[in-house]
Amino acid sequence: MASVAKDITSKITLNDGVSMPLFGLGVWRASPGPVGQTEEAVELALQKGYRMIDTAEMYENEADVGRELKKSGLDREDVFIVTKLSENGYDRCKKIFKESLEKLDVPYIDLYLVHSPKSGKIIETYKAMLELKKQGLIRSVGVSNFGIQHLEGIKSNGLPVPSVNQIELHPWQQKPDIVKYCRDNNIAVMGYAPLVKGQRFDDEALCGIAKRNNKSPAQILIRWSLQHGFITIPKSVHSSRIEENMLVFDWSLNDENMAILDNFPDKSCKPWNPCDVLWTG
């Protein structure tokens, strides 16, 4: 049975014993730099009680996340930091991880993910991450955008399964086979793009559910994700939406509303699917 977040502080215990928040802020496409969007978004989120920030090498805003973490005055162990390696390889992993650690200006990273299986070299990259974990520089090792064949490839090489698989999840991209596989193998499911990148806020059925519940379409989508027990990381750089997105814990969607969302057609939103990427080791 998946854990459902009761409030913004709710956590899940991963398969390696690490405790991870079930809710946080994503900073994909949040612009970096002193006049960028990332610092302001992270600052407000931490002030409002968010305790997980999801960034990546590819986003180019790890340094901004690190600066705001330092400015917040919060203890390092009170904020869960997720980042990702964009291109794979043993030596590259070691090099880029060191750079990420320096940019974030932290002694360790809570969750480090293989961002994609597309560039191959999965096993050598994964082994490098496990070595970094053994050194105490990473608390948990995970993957992102992995299909069942990629997760099976890790197992067949005699390596421990990842703690987390971060995949795109929302009513138009539900990936039930991957979700079931992860849960059967004690891999936590982390859903990115729960707001469908803002592309479906005008959907008639979604807007009807929002109106009946006196909530915004974004809140309905976040609540759907939480009620499925997914670790959920809505992205926003707007202060009002960062606040709105966290007001999803003192109410719930009834079975009828959930059934409508669960039966949305899996079309209209067709990014690349991890199932389409062949295993390349």
PDB file of C-alpha atoms in Angstrom:
ATOM      1  CA  MET A   1       0.000   0.000   0.000  1.00  0.00           C
ATOM      2  CA  ALA A   2       1.496   3.321  -1.090  1.00  0.00           C
ATOM      3  CA  SER A   3       1.929   6.076   1.487  1.00  0.00           C
ATOM      4  CA  VAL A   4      -0.393   9.064   1.020  1.00  0.00           C
ATOM      5  CA  ALA A   5       0.937  12.400   2.282  1.00  0.00           C
ATOM      6  CA  LYS A   6      -1.077  13.807   5.177  1.00  0.00           C
ATOM      7  CA  ASP A   7       0.706  17.163   5.220  1.00  0.00           C
ATOM      8  CA  ILE A   8       3.698  18.947   3.719  1.00  0.00           C
ATOM      9  CA  THR A   9       6.036  17.219   6.200  1.00  0.00           C
ATOM     10  CA  SER A  10       4.921  13.658   5.359  1.00  0.00           C
ATOM     11  CA  LYS A  11       7.698  11.255   4.384  1.00  0.00           C
ATOM     12  CA  ILE A  12       8.254   7.816   2.920  1.00  0.00           C
ATOM     13  CA  THR A  13      10.927   5.340   3.990  1.00  0.00           C
ATOM     14  CA  LEU A  14      12.884   4.190   0.950  1.00  0.00           C
ATOM     15  CA  ASN A  15      14.202   0.662   0.450  1.00  0.00           C
ATOM     16  CA  ASP A  16      17.596   1.705   1.841  1.00  0.00           C
ATOM     17  CA  GLY A  17      16.069   3.108   5.045  1.00  0.00           C
ATOM     18  CA  VAL A  18      16.376   6.760   4.052  1.00  0.00           C
ATOM     19  CA  SER A  19      13.408   8.982   4.905  1.00  0.00           C
ATOM     20  CA  MET A  20      12.262  11.146   1.977  1.00  0.00           C
ATOM     21  CA  PRO A  21       9.528  13.823   1.766  1.00  0.00           C
ATOM     22  CA  LEU A  22       6.473  12.975  -0.310  1.00  0.00           C
ATOM     23  CA  PHE A  23       6.112  16.556  -1.561  1.00  0.00           C
ATOM     24  CA  GLY A  24       8.533  19.156  -2.834  1.00  0.00           C
ATOM     25  CA  LEU A  25       9.384  21.836  -5.370  1.00  0.00           C
ATOM     26  CA  GLY A  26      10.601  21.110  -8.881  1.00  0.00           C
ATOM     27  CA  VAL A  27      12.816  23.713 -10.556  1.00  0.00           C
ATOM     28  CA  TRP A  28      12.873  22.406 -14.136  1.00  0.00           C
ATOM     29  CA  ARG A  29      13.130  25.349 -16.547  1.00  0.00           C
ATOM     30  CA  ALA A  30      13.404  27.841 -13.682  1.00  0.00           C
ATOM     31  CA  SER A  31      15.974  30.300 -14.968  1.00  0.00           C
ATOM     32  CA  PRO A  32      19.285  30.484 -13.059  1.00  0.00           C
ATOM     33  CA  GLY A  33      21.385  33.433 -11.982  1.00  0.00           C
ATOM     34  CA  PRO A  34      21.007  36.533  -9.772  1.00  0.00           C
ATOM     35  CA  VAL A  35      18.070  37.861 -11.778  1.00  0.00           C
ATOM     36  CA  GLY A  36      16.661  34.415 -12.545  1.00  0.00           C
ATOM     37  CA  GLN A  37      13.614  32.647 -11.193  1.00  0.00           C
ATOM     38  CA  THR A  38      15.158  29.787  -9.224  1.00  0.00           C
ATOM     39  CA  GLU A  39      16.441  31.661  -6.182  1.00  0.00           C
ATOM     40  CA  GLU A  40      13.150  33.447  -5.523  1.00  0.00           C
ATOM     41  CA  ALA A  41      11.121  30.263  -5.986  1.00  0.00           C
ATOM     42  CA  VAL A  42      13.330  28.209  -3.670  1.00  0.00           C
ATOM     43  CA  GLU A  43      13.459  30.982  -1.073  1.00  0.00           C
ATOM     44  CA  LEU A  44       9.671  31.229  -0.884  1.00  0.00           C
ATOM     45  CA  ALA A  45       9.149  27.470  -0.950  1.00  0.00           C
ATOM     46  CA  LEU A  46      11.509  26.930   1.980  1.00  0.00           C
ATOM     47  CA  GLN A  47       9.853  29.771   3.905  1.00  0.00           C
ATOM     48  CA  LYS A  48       6.427  28.177   3.355  1.00  0.00           C
ATOM     49  CA  GLY A  49       7.500  24.760   4.577  1.00  0.00           C
ATOM     50  CA  TYR A  50       8.616  22.875   1.471  1.00  0.00           C
ATOM     51  CA  ARG A  51      11.424  20.548   2.501  1.00  0.00           C
ATOM     52  CA  MET A  52      12.454  18.967  -0.793  1.00  0.00           C
ATOM     53  CA  ILE A  53      13.951  20.610  -3.885  1.00  0.00           C
ATOM     54  CA  ASP A  54      14.375  18.699  -7.152  1.00  0.00           C
ATOM     55  CA  THR A  55      17.048  20.008  -9.511  1.00  0.00           C
ATOM     56  CA  ALA A  56      19.453  18.521 -12.069  1.00  0.00           C
ATOM     57  CA  GLU A  57      22.722  19.082 -13.868  1.00  0.00           C
ATOM     58  CA  MET A  58      20.695  19.756 -17.016  1.00  0.00           C
ATOM     59  CA  TYR A  59      18.643  22.529 -15.361  1.00  0.00           C
ATOM     60  CA  GLU A  60      21.799  24.620 -14.745  1.00  0.00           C
ATOM     61  CA  ASN A  61      20.372  25.979 -11.483  1.00  0.00           C
ATOM     62  CA  GLU A  62      22.001  23.792  -8.837  1.00  0.00           C
ATOM     63  CA  ALA A  63      24.084  26.752  -7.610  1.00  0.00           C
ATOM     64  CA  ASP A  64      20.926  28.832  -7.137  1.00  0.00           C
ATOM     65  CA  VAL A  65      19.349  26.058  -5.067  1.00  0.00           C
ATOM     66  CA  GLY A  66      22.505  25.847  -2.975  1.00  0.00           C
ATOM     67  CA  ARG A  67      22.617  29.598  -2.331  1.00  0.00           C
ATOM     68  CA  GLU A  68      19.016  29.684  -1.147  1.00  0.00           C
ATOM     69  CA  LEU A  69      19.503  26.648   1.060  1.00  0.00           C
ATOM     70  CA  LYS A  70      22.433  28.410   2.702  1.00  0.00           C
ATOM     71  CA  LYS A  71      20.493  31.684   3.064  1.00  0.00           C
ATOM     72  CA  SER A  72      17.471  29.936   4.566  1.00  0.00           C
ATOM     73  CA  GLY A  73      19.303  29.167   7.791  1.00  0.00           C
ATOM     74  CA  LEU A  74      17.803  25.681   7.806  1.00  0.00           C
ATOM     75  CA  ASP A  75      19.969  22.785   8.915  1.00  0.00           C
ATOM     76  CA  ARG A  76      21.294  20.704   6.039  1.00  0.00           C
ATOM     77  CA  GLU A  77      19.494  17.574   7.245  1.00  0.00           C
ATOM     78  CA  ASP A  78      16.143  19.396   7.218  1.00  0.00           C
ATOM     79  CA  VAL A  79      16.060  19.842   3.424  1.00  0.00           C
ATOM     80  CA  PHE A  80      16.077  16.903   1.011  1.00  0.00           C
ATOM     81  CA  ILE A  81      18.052  17.696  -2.153  1.00  0.00           C
ATOM     82  CA  VAL A  82      17.549  15.733  -5.366  1.00  0.00           C
ATOM     83  CA  THR A  83      19.753  16.187  -8.416  1.00  0.00           C
ATOM     84  CA  LYS A  84      20.467  14.205 -11.569  1.00  0.00           C
ATOM     85  CA  LEU A  85      23.264  13.240 -13.939  1.00  0.00           C
ATOM     86  CA  SER A  86      22.319  14.113 -17.532  1.00  0.00           C
ATOM     87  CA  GLU A  87      24.790  12.048 -19.599  1.00  0.00           C
ATOM     88  CA  ASN A  88      26.031   8.685 -18.403  1.00  0.00           C
ATOM     89  CA  GLY A  89      29.471   7.142 -17.893  1.00  0.00           C
ATOM     90  CA  TYR A  90      31.575   6.046 -14.904  1.00  0.00           C
ATOM     91  CA  ASP A  91      34.212   8.781 -15.086  1.00  0.00           C
ATOM     92  CA  ARG A  92      31.691  11.403 -16.118  1.00  0.00           C
ATOM     93  CA  CYS A  93      29.489  10.531 -13.150  1.00  0.00           C
ATOM     94  CA  LYS A  94      32.352  11.011 -10.697  1.00  0.00           C
ATOM     95  CA  LYS A  95      33.363  14.317 -12.327  1.00  0.00           C
ATOM     96  CA  ILE A  96      29.877  15.807 -12.647  1.00  0.00           C
ATOM     97  CA  PHE A  97      28.842  14.663  -9.191  1.00  0.00           C
ATOM     98  CA  LYS A  98      31.777  16.563  -7.692  1.00  0.00           C
ATOM     99  CA  GLU A  99      30.730  19.653  -9.660  1.00  0.00           C
ATOM    100  CA  SER A 100      27.117  19.321  -8.507  1.00  0.00           C
ATOM    101  CA  LEU A 101      28.245  18.974  -4.912  1.00  0.00           C
ATOM    102  CA  GLU A 102      30.311  22.164  -5.230  1.00  0.00           C
ATOM    103  CA  LYS A 103      27.498  24.091  -6.929  1.00  0.00           C
ATOM    104  CA  LEU A 104      24.986  23.052  -4.295  1.00  0.00           C
ATOM    105  CA  ASP A 105      27.624  23.791  -1.628  1.00  0.00           C
ATOM    106  CA  VAL A 106      26.570  20.839   0.496  1.00  0.00           C
ATOM    107  CA  PRO A 107      28.545  17.946   2.043  1.00  0.00           C
ATOM    108  CA  TYR A 108      26.247  15.313   0.531  1.00  0.00           C
ATOM    109  CA  ILE A 109      23.278  14.874  -1.820  1.00  0.00           C
ATOM    110  CA  ASP A 110      20.197  13.111  -0.532  1.00  0.00           C
ATOM    111  CA  LEU A 111      19.100  11.484  -3.794  1.00  0.00           C
ATOM    112  CA  TYR A 112      21.197  11.255  -6.959  1.00  0.00           C
ATOM    113  CA  LEU A 113      19.481  10.030 -10.112  1.00  0.00           C
ATOM    114  CA  VAL A 114      20.545   8.663 -13.467  1.00  0.00           C
ATOM    115  CA  HIS A 115      18.510  11.200 -15.432  1.00  0.00           C
ATOM    116  CA  SER A 116      17.809   8.963 -18.426  1.00  0.00           C
ATOM    117  CA  PRO A 117      18.692   5.568 -19.902  1.00  0.00           C
ATOM    118  CA  LYS A 118      18.936   7.114 -23.380  1.00  0.00           C
ATOM    119  CA  SER A 119      22.699   7.601 -23.413  1.00  0.00           C
ATOM    120  CA  GLY A 120      23.411   4.023 -22.299  1.00  0.00           C
ATOM    121  CA  LYS A 121      26.302   3.104 -19.982  1.00  0.00           C
ATOM    122  CA  ILE A 122      23.712   2.487 -17.274  1.00  0.00           C
ATOM    123  CA  ILE A 123      25.588  -0.146 -15.294  1.00  0.00           C
ATOM    124  CA  GLU A 124      28.918   1.671 -15.125  1.00  0.00           C
ATOM    125  CA  THR A 125      27.117   4.887 -14.162  1.00  0.00           C
ATOM    126  CA  TYR A 126      25.045   3.122 -11.526  1.00  0.00           C
ATOM    127  CA  LYS A 127      28.151   1.479 -10.051  1.00  0.00           C
ATOM    128  CA  ALA A 128      29.838   4.884  -9.792  1.00  0.00           C
ATOM    129  CA  MET A 129      26.806   6.213  -7.894  1.00  0.00           C
ATOM    130  CA  LEU A 130      26.851   3.236  -5.533  1.00  0.00           C
ATOM    131  CA  GLU A 131      30.535   3.928  -4.807  1.00  0.00           C
ATOM    132  CA  LEU A 132      29.709   7.551  -4.015  1.00  0.00           C
ATOM    133  CA  LYS A 133      26.966   6.346  -1.702  1.00  0.00           C
ATOM    134  CA  LYS A 134      29.403   4.022   0.064  1.00  0.00           C
ATOM    135  CA  GLN A 135      31.651   7.051   0.614  1.00  0.00           C
ATOM    136  CA  GLY A 136      28.782   8.881   2.325  1.00  0.00           C
ATOM    137  CA  LEU A 137      28.433  11.498  -0.417  1.00  0.00           C
ATOM    138  CA  ILE A 138      25.019  10.235  -1.548  1.00  0.00           C
ATOM    139  CA  ARG A 139      22.294   8.976   0.752  1.00  0.00           C
ATOM    140  CA  SER A 140      20.158   7.264  -1.905  1.00  0.00           C
ATOM    141  CA  VAL A 141      20.706   6.238  -5.520  1.00  0.00           C
ATOM    142  CA  GLY A 142      17.859   6.324  -7.992  1.00  0.00           C
ATOM    143  CA  VAL A 143      16.930   6.618 -11.634  1.00  0.00           C
ATOM    144  CA  SER A 144      14.664   8.751 -13.798  1.00  0.00           C
ATOM    145  CA  ASN A 145      12.698   7.945 -16.949  1.00  0.00           C
ATOM    146  CA  PHE A 146      13.474   4.223 -16.618  1.00  0.00           C
ATOM    147  CA  GLY A 147      11.206   1.584 -18.094  1.00  0.00           C
ATOM    148  CA  ILE A 148      10.800  -1.968 -16.827  1.00  0.00           C
ATOM    149  CA  GLN A 149      13.514  -3.282 -19.170  1.00  0.00           C
ATOM    150  CA  HIS A 150      16.057  -0.835 -17.733  1.00  0.00           C
ATOM    151  CA  LEU A 151      15.169  -1.692 -14.142  1.00  0.00           C
ATOM    152  CA  GLU A 152      15.370  -5.409 -14.994  1.00  0.00           C
ATOM    153  CA  GLY A 153      18.796  -4.782 -16.526  1.00  0.00           C
ATOM    154  CA  ILE A 154      20.061  -3.399 -13.212  1.00  0.00           C
ATOM    155  CA  LYS A 155      18.700  -6.425 -11.328  1.00  0.00           C
ATOM    156  CA  SER A 156      20.137  -8.912 -13.831  1.00  0.00           C
ATOM    157  CA  ASN A 157      23.588  -7.424 -13.253  1.00  0.00           C
ATOM    158  CA  GLY A 158      23.330  -8.319  -9.576  1.00  0.00           C
ATOM    159  CA  LEU A 159      22.978  -4.724  -8.403  1.00  0.00           C
ATOM    160  CA  PRO A 160      20.503  -3.431  -5.816  1.00  0.00           C
ATOM    161  CA  VAL A 161      17.354  -1.935  -7.303  1.00  0.00           C
ATOM    162  CA  PRO A 162      17.145   1.865  -7.212  1.00  0.00           C
ATOM    163  CA  SER A 163      15.499   3.550  -4.257  1.00  0.00           C
ATOM    164  CA  VAL A 164      13.416   5.770  -6.565  1.00  0.00           C
ATOM    165  CA  ASN A 165      12.268   5.872 -10.180  1.00  0.00           C
ATOM    166  CA  GLN A 166      11.248   9.388 -11.203  1.00  0.00           C
ATOM    167  CA  ILE A 167       8.886   9.351 -14.187  1.00  0.00           C
ATOM    168  CA  GLU A 168       6.349  11.684 -15.752  1.00  0.00           C
ATOM    169  CA  LEU A 169       2.997  11.000 -14.063  1.00  0.00           C
ATOM    170  CA  HIS A 170      -0.385  12.692 -14.385  1.00  0.00           C
ATOM    171  CA  PRO A 171      -3.846  11.607 -15.586  1.00  0.00           C
ATOM    172  CA  TRP A 172      -2.703  11.672 -19.227  1.00  0.00           C
ATOM    173  CA  GLN A 173       0.514   9.729 -18.536  1.00  0.00           C
ATOM    174  CA  GLN A 174      -0.236   7.070 -15.893  1.00  0.00           C
ATOM    175  CA  LYS A 175       2.252   4.312 -16.873  1.00  0.00           C
ATOM    176  CA  PRO A 176       0.490   1.606 -14.794  1.00  0.00           C
ATOM    177  CA  ASP A 177       2.894  -1.170 -15.831  1.00  0.00           C
ATOM    178  CA  ILE A 178       5.976   0.748 -14.670  1.00  0.00           C
ATOM    179  CA  VAL A 179       4.255   1.907 -11.468  1.00  0.00           C
ATOM    180  CA  LYS A 180       3.219  -1.683 -10.641  1.00  0.00           C
ATOM    181  CA  TYR A 181       6.706  -3.015 -11.352  1.00  0.00           C
ATOM    182  CA  CYS A 182       8.281  -0.396  -9.096  1.00  0.00           C
ATOM    183  CA  ARG A 183       5.893  -1.104  -6.249  1.00  0.00           C
ATOM    184  CA  ASP A 184       6.299  -4.865  -6.603  1.00  0.00           C
ATOM    185  CA  ASN A 185      10.066  -4.360  -6.310  1.00  0.00           C
ATOM    186  CA  ASN A 186       9.970  -1.788  -3.476  1.00  0.00           C
ATOM    187  CA  ILE A 187      11.095   1.100  -5.674  1.00  0.00           C
ATOM    188  CA  ALA A 188       9.454   4.395  -4.685  1.00  0.00           C
ATOM    189  CA  VAL A 189       7.612   6.150  -7.501  1.00  0.00           C
ATOM    190  CA  MET A 190       8.316   9.857  -7.921  1.00  0.00           C
ATOM    191  CA  GLY A 191       6.106  11.738 -10.370  1.00  0.00           C
ATOM    192  CA  TYR A 192       7.386  14.751 -12.252  1.00  0.00           C
ATOM    193  CA  ALA A 193       5.288  17.171 -14.326  1.00  0.00           C
ATOM    194  CA  PRO A 194       2.159  16.541 -12.209  1.00  0.00           C
ATOM    195  CA  LEU A 195       0.754  19.776 -13.663  1.00  0.00           C
ATOM    196  CA  VAL A 196       1.215  18.505 -17.243  1.00  0.00           C
ATOM    197  CA  LYS A 197       3.493  21.503 -17.871  1.00  0.00           C
ATOM    198  CA  GLY A 198       0.370  23.694 -17.754  1.00  0.00           C
ATOM    199  CA  GLN A 199      -0.944  22.187 -20.996  1.00  0.00           C
ATOM    200  CA  ARG A 200      -4.283  20.824 -19.741  1.00  0.00           C
ATOM    201  CA  PHE A 201      -5.654  23.393 -17.284  1.00  0.00           C
ATOM    202  CA  ASP A 202      -8.537  24.084 -19.665  1.00  0.00           C
ATOM    203  CA  ASP A 203      -9.583  20.425 -19.971  1.00  0.00           C
ATOM    204  CA  GLU A 204     -13.362  20.298 -19.571  1.00  0.00           C
ATOM    205  CA  ALA A 205     -13.482  17.271 -17.256  1.00  0.00           C
ATOM    206  CA  LEU A 206     -10.619  18.567 -15.116  1.00  0.00           C
ATOM    207  CA  CYS A 207     -12.230  22.000 -14.819  1.00  0.00           C
ATOM    208  CA  GLY A 208     -15.520  20.372 -13.828  1.00  0.00           C
ATOM    209  CA  ILE A 209     -13.836  18.474 -10.988  1.00  0.00           C
ATOM    210  CA  ALA A 210     -12.052  21.654  -9.914  1.00  0.00           C
ATOM    211  CA  LYS A 211     -15.322  23.599  -9.830  1.00  0.00           C
ATOM    212  CA  ARG A 212     -17.136  20.901  -7.843  1.00  0.00           C
ATOM    213  CA  ASN A 213     -14.342  20.851  -5.268  1.00  0.00           C
ATOM    214  CA  ASN A 214     -13.822  24.640  -5.226  1.00  0.00           C
ATOM    215  CA  LYS A 215     -10.156  24.132  -6.095  1.00  0.00           C
ATOM    216  CA  SER A 216      -7.895  25.068  -8.988  1.00  0.00           C
ATOM    217  CA  PRO A 217      -7.124  22.585 -11.787  1.00  0.00           C
ATOM    218  CA  ALA A 218      -3.513  22.527 -10.547  1.00  0.00           C
ATOM    219  CA  GLN A 219      -4.612  21.542  -7.040  1.00  0.00           C
ATOM    220  CA  ILE A 220      -6.774  18.743  -8.457  1.00  0.00           C
ATOM    221  CA  LEU A 221      -3.825  17.333 -10.398  1.00  0.00           C
ATOM    222  CA  ILE A 222      -1.500  17.523  -7.393  1.00  0.00           C
ATOM    223  CA  ARG A 223      -4.111  15.896  -5.170  1.00  0.00           C
ATOM    224  CA  TRP A 224      -4.597  13.082  -7.715  1.00  0.00           C
ATOM    225  CA  SER A 225      -0.852  12.415  -7.620  1.00  0.00           C
ATOM    226  CA  LEU A 226      -0.710  12.456  -3.824  1.00  0.00           C
ATOM    227  CA  GLN A 227      -3.719  10.156  -3.448  1.00  0.00           C
ATOM    228  CA  HIS A 228      -1.956   7.632  -5.653  1.00  0.00           C
ATOM    229  CA  GLY A 229       0.948   7.734  -3.228  1.00  0.00           C
ATOM    230  CA  PHE A 230       3.404   9.264  -5.680  1.00  0.00           C
ATOM    231  CA  ILE A 231       6.225  11.484  -4.448  1.00  0.00           C
ATOM    232  CA  THR A 232       5.071  14.732  -6.043  1.00  0.00           C
ATOM    233  CA  ILE A 233       7.127  17.743  -7.158  1.00  0.00           C
ATOM    234  CA  PRO A 234       5.015  20.478  -8.770  1.00  0.00           C
ATOM    235  CA  LYS A 235       7.125  23.140 -10.454  1.00  0.00           C
ATOM    236  CA  SER A 236       6.346  26.835 -10.241  1.00  0.00           C
ATOM    237  CA  VAL A 237       8.266  30.081 -10.107  1.00  0.00           C
ATOM    238  CA  HIS A 238       5.246  32.204  -9.126  1.00  0.00           C
ATOM    239  CA  SER A 239       4.759  32.964  -5.439  1.00  0.00           C
ATOM    240  CA  SER A 240       0.976  32.644  -5.508  1.00  0.00           C
ATOM    241  CA  ARG A 241       1.148  29.250  -7.191  1.00  0.00           C
ATOM    242  CA  ILE A 242       3.888  27.945  -4.911  1.00  0.00           C
ATOM    243  CA  GLU A 243       1.529  28.712  -2.026  1.00  0.00           C
ATOM    244  CA  GLU A 244      -1.551  27.378  -3.823  1.00  0.00           C
ATOM    245  CA  ASN A 245       0.194  24.121  -4.732  1.00  0.00           C
ATOM    246  CA  MET A 246       0.798  23.248  -1.086  1.00  0.00           C
ATOM    247  CA  LEU A 247      -2.854  23.714  -0.068  1.00  0.00           C
ATOM    248  CA  VAL A 248      -3.741  20.144  -0.962  1.00  0.00           C
ATOM    249  CA  PHE A 249      -3.535  18.242   2.314  1.00  0.00           C
ATOM    250  CA  ASP A 250      -6.720  19.078   4.259  1.00  0.00           C
ATOM    251  CA  TRP A 251      -9.152  17.746   1.668  1.00  0.00           C
ATOM    252  CA  SER A 252      -9.385  14.805  -0.722  1.00  0.00           C
ATOM    253  CA  LEU A 253     -10.937  13.776  -4.006  1.00  0.00           C
ATOM    254  CA  ASN A 254     -13.821  11.332  -3.672  1.00  0.00           C
ATOM    255  CA  ASP A 255     -13.907   7.984  -5.468  1.00  0.00           C
ATOM    256  CA  GLU A 256     -16.025   9.346  -8.304  1.00  0.00           C
ATOM    257  CA  ASN A 257     -13.608  12.187  -9.051  1.00  0.00           C
ATOM    258  CA  MET A 258     -10.606   9.868  -8.842  1.00  0.00           C
ATOM    259  CA  ALA A 259     -12.278   7.418 -11.233  1.00  0.00           C
ATOM    260  CA  ILE A 260     -12.840  10.183 -13.786  1.00  0.00           C
ATOM    261  CA  LEU A 261      -9.194  11.222 -13.601  1.00  0.00           C
ATOM    262  CA  ASP A 262      -7.985   7.624 -13.659  1.00  0.00           C
ATOM    263  CA  ASN A 263      -9.883   7.026 -16.881  1.00  0.00           C
ATOM    264  CA  PHE A 264      -8.615  10.013 -18.823  1.00  0.00           C
ATOM    265  CA  PRO A 265      -7.488   8.930 -22.302  1.00  0.00           C
ATOM    266  CA  ASP A 266      -3.750   8.336 -22.543  1.00  0.00           C
ATOM    267  CA  LYS A 267      -3.335  10.657 -25.496  1.00  0.00           C
ATOM    268  CA  SER A 268      -2.722  14.320 -26.336  1.00  0.00           C
ATOM    269  CA  CYS A 269       0.423  14.350 -24.146  1.00  0.00           C
ATOM    270  CA  LYS A 270       2.976  12.077 -25.785  1.00  0.00           C
ATOM    271  CA  PRO A 271       6.536  12.775 -24.658  1.00  0.00           C
ATOM    272  CA  TRP A 272       9.139  10.076 -25.214  1.00  0.00           C
ATOM    273  CA  ASN A 273       8.314   6.943 -23.307  1.00  0.00           C
ATOM    274  CA  PRO A 274      11.000   5.032 -21.384  1.00  0.00           C
ATOM    275  CA  CYS A 275       9.513   1.813 -22.727  1.00  0.00           C
ATOM    276  CA  ASP A 276      10.645   2.904 -26.204  1.00  0.00           C
ATOM    277  CA  VAL A 277      14.316   3.139 -25.183  1.00  0.00           C
ATOM    278  CA  LEU A 278      16.175  -0.117 -25.643  1.00  0.00           C
ATOM    279  CA  TRP A 279      18.362  -1.574 -22.913  1.00  0.00           C
ATOM    280  CA  THR A 280      21.989  -0.752 -23.711  1.00  0.00           C
ATOM    281  CA  GLY A 281      23.657  -1.591 -20.411  1.00  0.00           C
TER     282      GLY A 281
END
